[in-house]
Short mmCIF file of C-alpha atoms in Angstrom, two decimals:
data_model
loop_
_atom_site.label_atom_id
_atom_site.label_comp_id
_atom_site.label_asym_id
_atom_site.label_seq_id
_atom_site.Cartn_x
_atom_site.Cartn_y
_atom_site.Cartn_z
CA MET A 1 79.65 80.90 69.39
CA THR A 2 76.13 82.20 69.16
CA SER A 3 75.39 85.63 70.45
CA VAL A 4 72.51 87.90 71.25
CA LEU A 5 73.25 89.99 68.23
CA TYR A 6 73.49 87.53 65.37
CA ASP A 7 72.31 84.06 64.43
CA ALA A 8 74.53 81.07 63.86
CA PRO A 9 75.69 81.92 60.33
CA GLY A 10 74.13 80.25 57.33
CA PRO A 11 75.93 79.77 54.03
CA ARG A 12 75.44 83.37 52.88
CA ALA A 13 76.40 84.88 56.20
CA LYS A 14 79.45 82.62 56.29
CA ARG A 15 80.53 83.91 52.90
CA ARG A 16 79.92 87.49 54.01
CA ASN A 17 81.93 86.95 57.19
CA ILE A 18 84.81 85.63 55.15
CA VAL A 19 84.73 88.79 53.04
CA TYR A 20 84.70 90.98 56.16
CA THR A 21 87.51 88.95 57.67
CA ALA A 22 89.56 89.36 54.49
CA LEU A 23 88.89 93.10 54.40
CA PHE A 24 89.76 93.57 58.05
CA LEU A 25 92.84 91.42 57.66
CA ALA A 26 93.95 93.53 54.70
CA LEU A 27 93.40 96.69 56.72
CA LEU A 28 95.30 95.26 59.68
CA ALA A 29 98.15 94.06 57.48
CA LEU A 30 98.30 97.48 55.87
CA GLY A 31 98.51 99.12 59.27
CA ILE A 32 101.23 96.78 60.47
CA TRP A 33 103.14 97.14 57.19
CA TRP A 34 102.91 100.92 57.49
CA ALA A 35 104.15 100.84 61.09
CA ILE A 36 107.08 98.63 60.12
CA ARG A 37 107.89 100.87 57.15
CA VAL A 38 107.91 103.97 59.34
CA MET A 39 110.10 102.23 61.91
CA ALA A 40 112.48 101.06 59.21
CA ASP A 41 112.61 104.56 57.71
CA LYS A 42 113.59 106.01 61.04
CA GLY A 43 116.17 103.28 61.51
CA GLN A 44 114.39 101.79 64.54
CA LEU A 45 114.59 98.22 63.33
CA GLU A 46 118.37 98.05 63.22
CA TRP A 47 119.72 95.15 65.17
CA SER A 48 122.16 97.33 67.10
CA LEU A 49 119.20 98.97 68.88
CA TRP A 50 117.65 95.65 69.87
CA LYS A 51 120.85 93.77 70.60
CA PRO A 52 121.27 95.17 74.16
CA PHE A 53 118.15 93.28 75.24
CA THR A 54 119.75 89.97 74.31
CA GLU A 55 122.69 90.68 76.57
CA ALA A 56 122.80 90.55 80.34
CA GLU A 57 124.10 94.07 80.88
CA ALA A 58 120.95 95.97 79.87
CA TRP A 59 118.90 93.81 82.20
CA THR A 60 121.18 93.72 85.22
CA THR A 61 122.13 97.43 85.10
CA TYR A 62 118.83 99.02 84.11
CA LEU A 63 115.69 96.95 83.70
CA LEU A 64 115.84 94.52 86.61
CA PRO A 65 116.69 97.15 89.26
CA GLY A 66 113.88 99.28 87.82
CA LEU A 67 111.46 96.38 87.95
CA ALA A 68 112.59 95.63 91.50
CA ASN A 69 111.79 99.21 92.54
CA THR A 70 108.40 99.05 90.83
CA LEU A 71 107.55 95.86 92.68
CA LYS A 72 108.94 97.17 95.95
CA ALA A 73 106.82 100.34 95.83
CA ALA A 74 103.73 98.37 94.77
CA ALA A 75 104.17 95.75 97.48
CA LEU A 76 104.80 98.35 100.20
CA ALA A 77 101.78 100.37 99.11
CA MET A 78 99.54 97.30 99.09
CA VAL A 79 100.73 96.04 102.48
CA ILE A 80 100.14 99.42 104.13
CA ALA A 81 96.96 100.33 102.25
CA LEU A 82 95.18 97.06 102.92
CA PRO A 83 94.81 97.26 106.72
CA LEU A 84 94.24 101.01 106.50
CA GLY A 85 91.53 100.48 103.90
CA ALA A 86 89.90 97.74 105.97
CA LEU A 87 89.91 100.05 108.98
CA PHE A 88 88.25 102.90 107.09
CA GLY A 89 85.81 100.57 105.36
CA ILE A 90 84.65 99.25 108.72
CA ALA A 91 84.63 102.74 110.19
CA ARG A 92 82.24 103.85 107.46
CA LEU A 93 79.83 101.15 108.59
CA SER A 94 80.04 102.14 112.23
CA ASP A 95 76.90 102.80 114.27
CA HIS A 96 78.47 105.88 115.73
CA ARG A 97 78.01 109.06 113.78
CA TRP A 98 81.27 110.58 115.00
CA VAL A 99 83.20 107.64 113.56
CA ARG A 100 81.19 107.16 110.38
CA VAL A 101 81.08 110.75 109.15
CA PRO A 102 84.78 111.66 109.43
CA ALA A 103 85.77 108.31 107.90
CA SER A 104 83.40 108.90 104.99
CA ILE A 105 84.74 112.40 104.43
CA ILE A 106 88.37 111.21 104.43
CA VAL A 107 87.62 108.34 102.05
CA GLU A 108 85.64 110.48 99.61
CA PHE A 109 88.26 113.23 99.74
CA PHE A 110 91.22 111.04 98.87
CA ARG A 111 89.26 109.26 96.15
CA ALA A 112 88.47 112.55 94.44
CA ILE A 113 92.09 113.69 94.18
CA PRO A 114 94.55 112.55 91.50
CA VAL A 115 97.32 110.29 92.82
CA LEU A 116 99.90 112.55 91.22
CA LEU A 117 98.88 115.51 93.39
CA LEU A 118 99.18 113.32 96.49
CA MET A 119 102.66 112.19 95.42
CA LEU A 120 103.80 115.76 94.69
CA PHE A 121 102.54 116.91 98.06
CA ALA A 122 104.18 114.02 99.91
CA ASN A 123 107.49 114.60 98.13
CA GLU A 124 107.57 118.27 99.03
CA PHE A 125 106.35 117.58 102.54
CA TYR A 126 109.12 115.05 103.20
CA SER A 127 111.77 117.36 101.82
CA ARG A 128 110.70 120.20 104.09
CA SER A 129 109.60 118.60 107.30
CA THR A 130 111.64 115.43 107.63
CA ASN A 131 115.24 114.44 107.10
CA ILE A 132 114.60 111.46 104.85
CA SER A 133 117.60 111.29 102.52
CA SER A 134 116.97 112.52 99.00
CA ASP A 135 117.69 109.04 97.57
CA LEU A 136 114.86 107.53 99.54
CA ARG A 137 112.44 110.44 99.29
CA PRO A 138 110.92 109.54 95.89
CA LEU A 139 110.13 106.01 97.15
CA TYR A 140 108.52 107.40 100.30
CA ALA A 141 106.54 109.96 98.29
CA VAL A 142 105.33 107.38 95.76
CA VAL A 143 104.30 104.92 98.46
CA THR A 144 102.54 107.65 100.45
CA GLY A 145 100.57 108.81 97.41
CA LEU A 146 99.63 105.27 96.48
CA VAL A 147 98.63 104.38 100.04
CA LEU A 148 96.41 107.43 100.53
CA TYR A 149 94.58 106.86 97.26
CA ASN A 150 94.36 103.08 97.29
CA ALA A 151 93.45 102.81 100.95
CA SER A 152 90.36 104.87 100.22
CA VAL A 153 89.51 102.73 97.19
CA LEU A 154 90.06 99.57 99.23
CA ALA A 155 87.87 101.02 101.98
CA GLU A 156 85.03 101.09 99.46
CA VAL A 157 85.82 97.54 98.36
CA VAL A 158 85.75 96.34 101.96
CA ARG A 159 82.53 98.19 102.67
CA ALA A 160 80.86 96.74 99.59
CA GLY A 161 82.17 93.29 100.52
CA ILE A 162 80.67 93.45 104.00
CA LEU A 163 77.38 94.88 102.68
CA SER A 164 77.19 92.05 100.11
CA LEU A 165 76.80 89.48 102.90
CA PRO A 166 73.26 88.30 103.61
CA LYS A 167 71.65 90.09 106.55
CA GLY A 168 71.08 86.76 108.30
CA GLN A 169 74.79 86.49 109.02
CA SER A 170 74.88 89.35 111.50
CA GLU A 171 71.43 88.47 112.83
CA ALA A 172 72.61 84.95 113.60
CA ALA A 173 75.73 86.34 115.25
CA LYS A 174 73.54 88.61 117.36
CA ALA A 175 71.27 85.70 118.24
CA ILE A 176 74.09 83.66 119.74
CA GLY A 177 75.11 86.71 121.75
CA LEU A 178 78.19 88.04 119.97
CA ARG A 179 79.07 91.64 120.49
CA LYS A 180 79.40 94.04 117.53
CA GLY A 181 83.20 93.78 117.42
CA GLN A 182 83.05 90.01 117.60
CA THR A 183 80.43 89.86 114.84
CA MET A 184 82.70 91.91 112.61
CA THR A 185 85.96 90.11 113.29
CA SER A 186 84.78 86.53 113.51
CA VAL A 187 81.72 86.44 111.22
CA LEU A 188 81.54 89.26 108.69
CA LEU A 189 85.18 90.03 107.85
CA PRO A 190 86.40 86.47 107.19
CA GLN A 191 83.50 85.84 104.84
CA SER A 192 83.69 89.12 103.00
CA VAL A 193 87.42 88.63 102.45
CA THR A 194 86.69 85.73 100.12
CA ALA A 195 84.26 87.94 98.20
CA MET A 196 86.77 90.77 98.03
CA LEU A 197 89.92 88.86 97.10
CA PRO A 198 89.62 89.21 93.31
CA ALA A 199 88.97 92.94 93.61
CA LEU A 200 91.94 93.25 95.93
CA VAL A 201 94.27 91.43 93.54
CA SER A 202 93.04 93.61 90.66
CA GLN A 203 93.79 96.70 92.72
CA LEU A 204 97.40 95.56 92.67
CA VAL A 205 97.40 96.12 88.90
CA VAL A 206 96.31 99.72 89.47
CA ILE A 207 99.08 100.19 92.03
CA VAL A 208 101.74 98.66 89.76
CA LYS A 209 100.69 100.96 86.93
CA ASP A 210 100.64 104.05 89.13
CA THR A 211 104.23 103.57 90.28
CA ALA A 212 105.21 104.75 86.78
CA LEU A 213 103.95 108.22 87.75
CA GLY A 214 106.70 108.47 90.32
CA GLY A 215 109.22 107.55 87.65
CA ALA A 216 108.05 110.24 85.27
CA VAL A 217 107.47 113.10 87.69
CA LEU A 218 109.48 112.46 90.87
CA ALA A 219 112.55 110.72 89.39
CA PHE A 220 111.76 107.55 91.33
CA ALA A 221 114.03 104.91 89.75
CA GLU A 222 111.32 102.46 88.71
CA LEU A 223 110.90 100.69 85.39
CA LEU A 224 109.83 103.66 83.25
CA ASN A 225 112.60 105.78 84.72
CA ALA A 226 115.15 103.00 84.19
CA ARG A 227 114.02 102.93 80.55
CA GLY A 228 115.07 106.57 80.24
CA THR A 229 118.59 105.89 81.51
CA LEU A 230 118.83 102.80 79.34
CA ALA A 231 117.73 104.68 76.21
CA ALA A 232 120.18 107.47 76.99
CA TYR A 233 122.98 104.91 77.03
CA TYR A 234 122.02 102.75 74.04
CA ALA A 235 120.10 105.43 72.06
CA ASN A 236 117.19 103.04 71.45
CA VAL A 237 114.05 104.99 72.37
CA ILE A 238 111.43 102.92 70.56
CA PRO A 239 112.83 99.45 71.34
CA SER A 240 113.23 100.38 75.01
CA PHE A 241 109.61 101.56 75.20
CA ILE A 242 108.40 98.36 73.56
CA VAL A 243 110.37 96.15 75.94
CA VAL A 244 109.22 98.08 79.02
CA ALA A 245 105.59 98.02 77.85
CA VAL A 246 105.83 94.27 77.34
CA ILE A 247 107.22 93.80 80.85
CA PHE A 248 104.33 95.81 82.32
CA ILE A 249 101.77 93.91 80.22
CA VAL A 250 103.14 90.49 81.23
CA LEU A 251 103.33 91.48 84.89
CA ASN A 252 99.78 92.81 84.94
CA LEU A 253 98.37 89.96 82.87
CA ILE A 254 99.76 87.54 85.45
CA LEU A 255 97.98 89.52 88.16
CA THR A 256 94.64 89.76 86.26
CA THR A 257 94.76 86.09 85.33
CA PHE A 258 95.37 85.26 88.97
CA ALA A 259 92.44 87.50 89.98
CA SER A 260 90.00 85.92 87.54
CA TRP A 261 91.21 82.42 88.44
CA LEU A 262 90.54 83.32 92.07
CA GLU A 263 87.14 84.70 91.16
CA GLY A 264 86.19 81.52 89.32
CA ARG A 265 87.38 79.42 92.22
CA LEU A 266 85.48 81.45 94.78
CA ARG A 267 82.31 81.42 92.70
CA ARG A 268 82.40 77.66 92.60
CA GLY A 269 83.68 77.25 96.13
CA LYS A 270 81.19 76.30 98.84
CA ARG A 271 82.96 78.40 101.43
CA SER A 272 81.82 81.72 100.07
CA THR A 273 78.32 83.08 100.07
CA GLY A 274 78.36 83.23 96.31
CA ALA A 275 78.75 86.96 96.33
CA VAL A 276 81.93 87.86 94.49
CA LEU A 277 82.64 91.52 93.92
CA ALA A 278 83.52 92.50 90.43
CA ALA A 279 87.05 93.75 90.22
CA PRO A 280 87.17 97.54 89.94
CA GLY A 281 87.76 97.73 86.25
CA GLY A 282 91.44 96.97 86.55
CA ALA A 283 91.75 100.59 85.70
CA GLU A 284 93.97 103.39 86.66
CA GLU A 285 90.95 104.57 88.50
CA PRO A 286 87.42 103.61 87.47
CA VAL A 287 86.30 102.52 90.87
CA ALA A 288 83.77 99.83 91.59
CA GLU A 289 80.53 101.37 92.72
CA PRO A 290 79.41 99.58 95.81
CA GLY A 291 76.26 97.74 94.93
CA LEU A 292 76.85 98.02 91.21
CA GLY A 293 78.29 94.59 91.67
CA LYS A 294 78.49 92.12 88.94
CA THR A 295 78.91 93.87 85.66
CA ASP A 296 80.68 91.53 83.36
CA ASP A 297 83.99 93.20 82.81
CA GLY A 298 85.07 90.76 80.22
CA ARG A 299 87.62 88.82 82.16
CA GLY A 300 85.32 85.94 82.90
CA ALA A 301 84.00 85.50 79.38
CA MET B 1 97.72 135.44 102.57
CA PHE B 2 96.96 134.76 98.95
CA ASP B 3 99.46 137.21 97.39
CA PHE B 4 101.70 134.39 96.19
CA LEU B 5 98.97 133.36 93.78
CA GLU B 6 99.86 136.29 91.56
CA GLY B 7 102.14 135.29 88.76
CA TYR B 8 100.49 131.91 88.39
CA ASP B 9 97.62 131.29 86.00
CA LEU B 10 95.55 129.06 88.25
CA LEU B 11 92.32 129.25 86.32
CA GLY B 12 94.21 128.82 83.06
CA ALA B 13 95.77 125.62 84.41
CA PHE B 14 92.40 124.17 85.36
CA TRP B 15 90.99 125.28 82.01
CA VAL B 16 93.69 123.18 80.31
CA THR B 17 92.66 120.26 82.55
CA VAL B 18 89.04 120.71 81.50
CA LYS B 19 89.95 120.92 77.82
CA LEU B 20 92.12 117.80 78.07
CA THR B 21 89.22 115.99 79.73
CA ILE B 22 86.61 117.03 77.16
CA PHE B 23 88.67 116.28 74.06
CA SER B 24 89.91 112.93 75.35
CA ALA B 25 86.41 112.03 76.54
CA ILE B 26 85.01 112.56 73.04
CA GLY B 27 87.90 110.69 71.42
CA SER B 28 87.70 107.75 73.79
CA LEU B 29 83.92 107.54 73.53
CA VAL B 30 84.10 107.20 69.75
CA LEU B 31 87.04 104.80 69.75
CA GLY B 32 85.65 102.81 72.68
CA THR B 33 82.26 102.35 71.02
CA VAL B 34 83.90 101.15 67.80
CA LEU B 35 85.99 98.71 69.82
CA ALA B 36 82.92 97.48 71.70
CA ALA B 37 81.11 96.94 68.39
CA MET B 38 84.11 94.96 67.17
CA ARG B 39 84.15 92.85 70.31
CA VAL B 40 80.54 91.72 69.79
CA SER B 41 80.71 91.44 65.99
CA PRO B 42 80.22 88.16 64.10
CA VAL B 43 83.71 88.39 62.58
CA PRO B 44 86.15 86.45 64.79
CA LEU B 45 89.17 88.45 63.66
CA MET B 46 87.57 91.72 64.74
CA ARG B 47 86.58 90.21 68.08
CA THR B 48 90.18 89.10 68.62
CA PHE B 49 91.51 92.51 67.64
CA GLY B 50 89.18 94.24 70.11
CA MET B 51 90.11 91.81 72.85
CA VAL B 52 93.85 92.20 72.26
CA TYR B 53 93.58 96.00 72.16
CA VAL B 54 91.70 96.16 75.44
CA ASN B 55 93.94 93.72 77.28
CA VAL B 56 97.16 95.24 76.02
CA VAL B 57 96.27 98.90 76.54
CA ARG B 58 94.64 98.33 79.91
CA ASN B 59 97.80 96.77 81.28
CA ILE B 60 100.23 99.47 80.18
CA PRO B 61 100.54 102.35 82.64
CA LEU B 62 99.01 105.55 81.25
CA THR B 63 102.24 107.31 82.13
CA VAL B 64 104.16 105.01 79.77
CA ILE B 65 101.64 105.70 76.97
CA ILE B 66 101.83 109.47 77.42
CA VAL B 67 105.62 109.60 77.73
CA PHE B 68 105.81 107.37 74.65
CA SER B 69 103.62 109.78 72.66
CA SER B 70 106.07 112.52 73.45
CA LEU B 71 109.47 110.77 73.22
CA GLY B 72 108.53 108.08 70.72
CA LEU B 73 105.82 109.39 68.43
CA ALA B 74 106.80 113.05 68.42
CA ASP B 75 110.60 113.00 68.76
CA VAL B 76 111.51 109.84 66.89
CA PHE B 77 108.72 109.50 64.34
CA GLY B 78 108.11 113.22 63.98
CA MET B 79 104.37 112.88 64.53
CA THR B 80 103.15 116.44 65.03
CA LEU B 81 99.36 116.06 64.85
CA GLY B 82 99.09 119.19 62.73
CA ALA B 83 101.08 121.44 65.06
CA ALA B 84 104.63 121.27 63.80
CA ASP B 85 106.10 124.40 65.36
CA ASP B 86 103.74 125.22 68.22
CA PHE B 87 105.14 123.09 71.04
CA GLU B 88 102.35 123.85 73.46
CA VAL B 89 99.65 122.75 71.02
CA LYS B 90 101.67 119.73 69.92
CA TYR B 91 102.14 118.31 73.41
CA PHE B 92 98.54 119.09 74.29
CA ARG B 93 97.37 117.08 71.28
CA LEU B 94 99.77 114.24 72.04
CA ALA B 95 98.40 114.10 75.57
CA VAL B 96 94.83 113.98 74.25
CA PHE B 97 95.88 111.22 71.86
CA GLY B 98 97.41 109.15 74.66
CA LEU B 99 94.54 109.72 77.07
CA ALA B 100 91.92 108.82 74.44
CA ALA B 101 93.76 105.65 73.36
CA TYR B 102 94.05 104.53 76.99
CA THR B 103 90.55 105.47 78.14
CA ALA B 104 88.96 103.84 75.06
CA ALA B 105 89.81 100.43 76.54
CA PHE B 106 87.71 101.21 79.62
CA VAL B 107 84.89 102.79 77.60
CA CYS B 108 84.83 99.65 75.46
CA GLU B 109 84.41 97.41 78.49
CA ALA B 110 81.70 99.65 79.96
CA VAL B 111 79.72 99.73 76.70
CA ARG B 112 80.11 95.99 76.30
CA SER B 113 78.72 95.39 79.78
CA GLY B 114 75.80 97.61 78.73
CA ILE B 115 75.22 95.50 75.63
CA ASN B 116 74.97 92.48 77.93
CA THR B 117 72.11 94.10 79.85
CA VAL B 118 69.85 94.29 76.77
CA PRO B 119 67.45 91.33 76.88
CA VAL B 120 68.09 88.64 74.28
CA GLY B 121 64.47 88.89 73.11
CA GLN B 122 65.01 92.43 71.86
CA ALA B 123 67.81 91.44 69.53
CA GLU B 124 65.88 88.36 68.47
CA ALA B 125 62.86 90.47 67.62
CA ALA B 126 65.05 92.90 65.71
CA ARG B 127 66.57 90.05 63.73
CA ALA B 128 63.12 88.55 63.13
CA ILE B 129 62.01 91.69 61.28
CA GLY B 130 65.07 91.37 59.10
CA LEU B 131 67.53 93.87 60.52
CA SER B 132 71.20 93.24 59.84
CA PHE B 133 73.86 93.08 62.55
CA THR B 134 74.78 96.74 62.09
CA GLN B 135 71.13 97.79 62.24
CA VAL B 136 70.42 95.65 65.30
CA LEU B 137 73.41 97.19 67.02
CA SER B 138 72.84 100.82 66.07
CA HIS B 139 69.02 101.00 66.23
CA VAL B 140 68.10 98.59 69.00
CA VAL B 141 70.95 97.49 71.21
CA LEU B 142 73.39 100.41 71.51
CA PRO B 143 70.79 103.11 72.36
CA GLN B 144 69.55 100.99 75.25
CA ALA B 145 73.06 99.93 76.22
CA PHE B 146 74.25 103.53 76.49
CA ARG B 147 71.33 104.44 78.70
CA SER B 148 72.17 101.68 81.13
CA VAL B 149 75.91 102.43 81.33
CA VAL B 150 75.74 106.13 82.20
CA GLY B 151 76.88 105.17 85.71
CA PRO B 152 79.98 103.18 84.73
CA LEU B 153 80.82 105.73 82.02
CA THR B 154 80.63 108.47 84.65
CA ASN B 155 83.23 106.58 86.66
CA VAL B 156 85.40 106.40 83.57
CA LEU B 157 84.95 110.13 82.99
CA ILE B 158 85.88 110.99 86.57
CA ALA B 159 88.92 108.74 86.33
CA LEU B 160 89.81 110.48 83.06
CA THR B 161 89.56 113.90 84.72
CA LYS B 162 92.03 112.78 87.35
CA ASN B 163 94.21 111.03 84.77
CA THR B 164 94.72 114.25 82.82
CA THR B 165 97.28 115.15 85.52
CA VAL B 166 99.57 112.56 83.92
CA ALA B 167 100.02 115.04 81.05
CA ALA B 168 102.31 116.89 83.48
CA ALA B 169 104.88 114.19 82.67
CA ILE B 170 105.30 115.68 79.17
CA GLY B 171 105.06 119.30 80.25
CA VAL B 172 101.47 120.17 79.42
CA ALA B 173 100.68 123.13 81.66
CA GLU B 174 97.63 121.66 83.37
CA ALA B 175 96.80 121.72 87.07
CA ALA B 176 99.34 119.16 88.31
CA LEU B 177 102.29 120.79 86.56
CA VAL B 178 101.38 124.23 87.85
CA MET B 179 100.98 122.79 91.34
CA LYS B 180 104.43 121.20 91.08
CA GLU B 181 105.93 124.57 90.10
CA MET B 182 104.08 126.40 92.84
CA ILE B 183 104.95 124.10 95.72
CA GLU B 184 108.59 124.11 94.66
CA ASN B 185 108.78 127.90 94.56
CA GLU B 186 106.45 129.06 97.31
CA ALA B 187 106.42 128.45 101.02
CA GLN B 188 102.71 127.68 101.37
CA LEU B 189 102.79 123.90 100.78
CA VAL B 190 99.57 122.94 102.53
CA LEU B 191 97.56 125.90 101.28
CA ILE B 192 98.58 125.41 97.65
CA SER B 193 97.86 121.68 97.80
CA ALA B 194 94.49 122.37 99.37
CA ILE B 195 93.60 124.78 96.56
CA PHE B 196 94.42 122.20 93.89
CA ALA B 197 92.71 119.39 95.77
CA PHE B 198 89.65 121.62 96.07
CA GLY B 199 89.85 122.31 92.33
CA PHE B 200 89.62 118.62 91.54
CA VAL B 201 86.80 118.07 94.00
CA VAL B 202 84.96 120.92 92.25
CA LEU B 203 85.55 119.28 88.87
CA THR B 204 84.66 115.70 89.78
CA LEU B 205 81.91 116.08 92.37
CA PRO B 206 79.33 117.83 90.12
CA THR B 207 80.17 115.42 87.28
CA GLY B 208 79.31 112.51 89.54
CA LEU B 209 76.16 114.10 90.94
CA ILE B 210 74.75 115.42 87.65
CA LEU B 211 75.50 112.31 85.63
CA GLY B 212 74.30 110.12 88.49
CA TRP B 213 70.96 111.91 88.30
CA VAL B 214 70.94 111.68 84.48
CA GLY B 215 71.80 107.99 84.70
CA LYS B 216 68.82 107.29 86.95
CA ARG B 217 66.50 109.24 84.66
CA VAL B 218 67.50 107.67 81.37
CA ALA B 219 68.03 104.08 82.54
CA VAL B 220 65.57 101.71 80.88
CA LYS B 221 63.28 100.38 83.60
CA ARG B 222 63.06 96.64 83.39
#
């Protein structure tokens, strides 16, 4: 691979790179050796701590129900946030001031506030003003927090998606006599959806990760919370964290891989206009700036 | 109307939030830049390491990382970060550690996208006058890259500000934890929430505006 920053290596550079590789490898090996030593010292490598994960019980009693709750909350949040986000995204593009301005204020407000505050508020609100049973309340609170935050992020994605379409699209729609609503629903939205899909799938990663907040703060029985009960039973703090982290990584890697596969497909596909929105960082929060567009976020390379 | 505020250190809570943000921002900026340099370096092993770090850390929930710093690093491994008996300081530092490790992955990606905006000719010219990889990176490419990624880095910083609330999960007395206490003990649910929401708007809005303006000013016009 040649790069902007260095030439294809000649004999001397090759030798130098081998030296650097060896040094870095030594450093890495030292680090790993140290980590293993510390774990062994603290007795974290004993088979009895890891054995539960080879048996069905740990999975069926703790991890799988936790994972199921994580997925349930994430799926619910996505399904509710998506139409809501689309609605607000379109509302922000409205010609009418009285629609555009309130929608913008709501979207900007909920984007500026940490998800955790929204979840805390929802939890307390449900416990005071509704009679949702206390078993279900954490799920409701988590989903509410996720929906409020992610709907406003998705609203921005939708808005950027629609704005990324060439102007000719709506002009052509106008020319054949479509009304504004018709232009939106039958010309602009269907096309922008293809541009937005990768960003939407990536937003799922953010939602999956944020469910863990509910587990830590609201006692919602998702994966991280299930890890706590599991570790209390088997007394295996470190192994349980490693297993849970691996589950999250695999789950999210599947989603990101799917998103970048989709992105590649859409870029090549003739159906789209060629405009594909960059996924919003795949982050807890760094949100795609509309119009910032195609920064290479490393997934394609 | 506001009497219930007495007995709670509201400004103190937000000050902890600000401190968490600043320390983790500095930590993640340093670590993220090093990772970005690794990801574009000529040594394949370093590139792989950078790539693995970013993809692993980015896909673990921040909450898991922070809770792990407290239950795993501190309780099991006895990592105290130089604050063995002061619990408040210890958990604060663990939170900064977790936040910086997590945010570094996003800083790395932002900086790397900035490196991609520097025209190939610049690096070629720098190499032509005999600069080494490290010199090309530190004298020519990174200064320009940073100027073009002020915008994305601002987004990362704002996200970090909001992410500091996750420290509530390990009992750091920042805004979210104090809000949790307040809404559980006081009757004024909506008012209290509004105050904290307003606090975060006050923290993030100027950051966005000021750095947005800075970003426009320093960006290299091409």
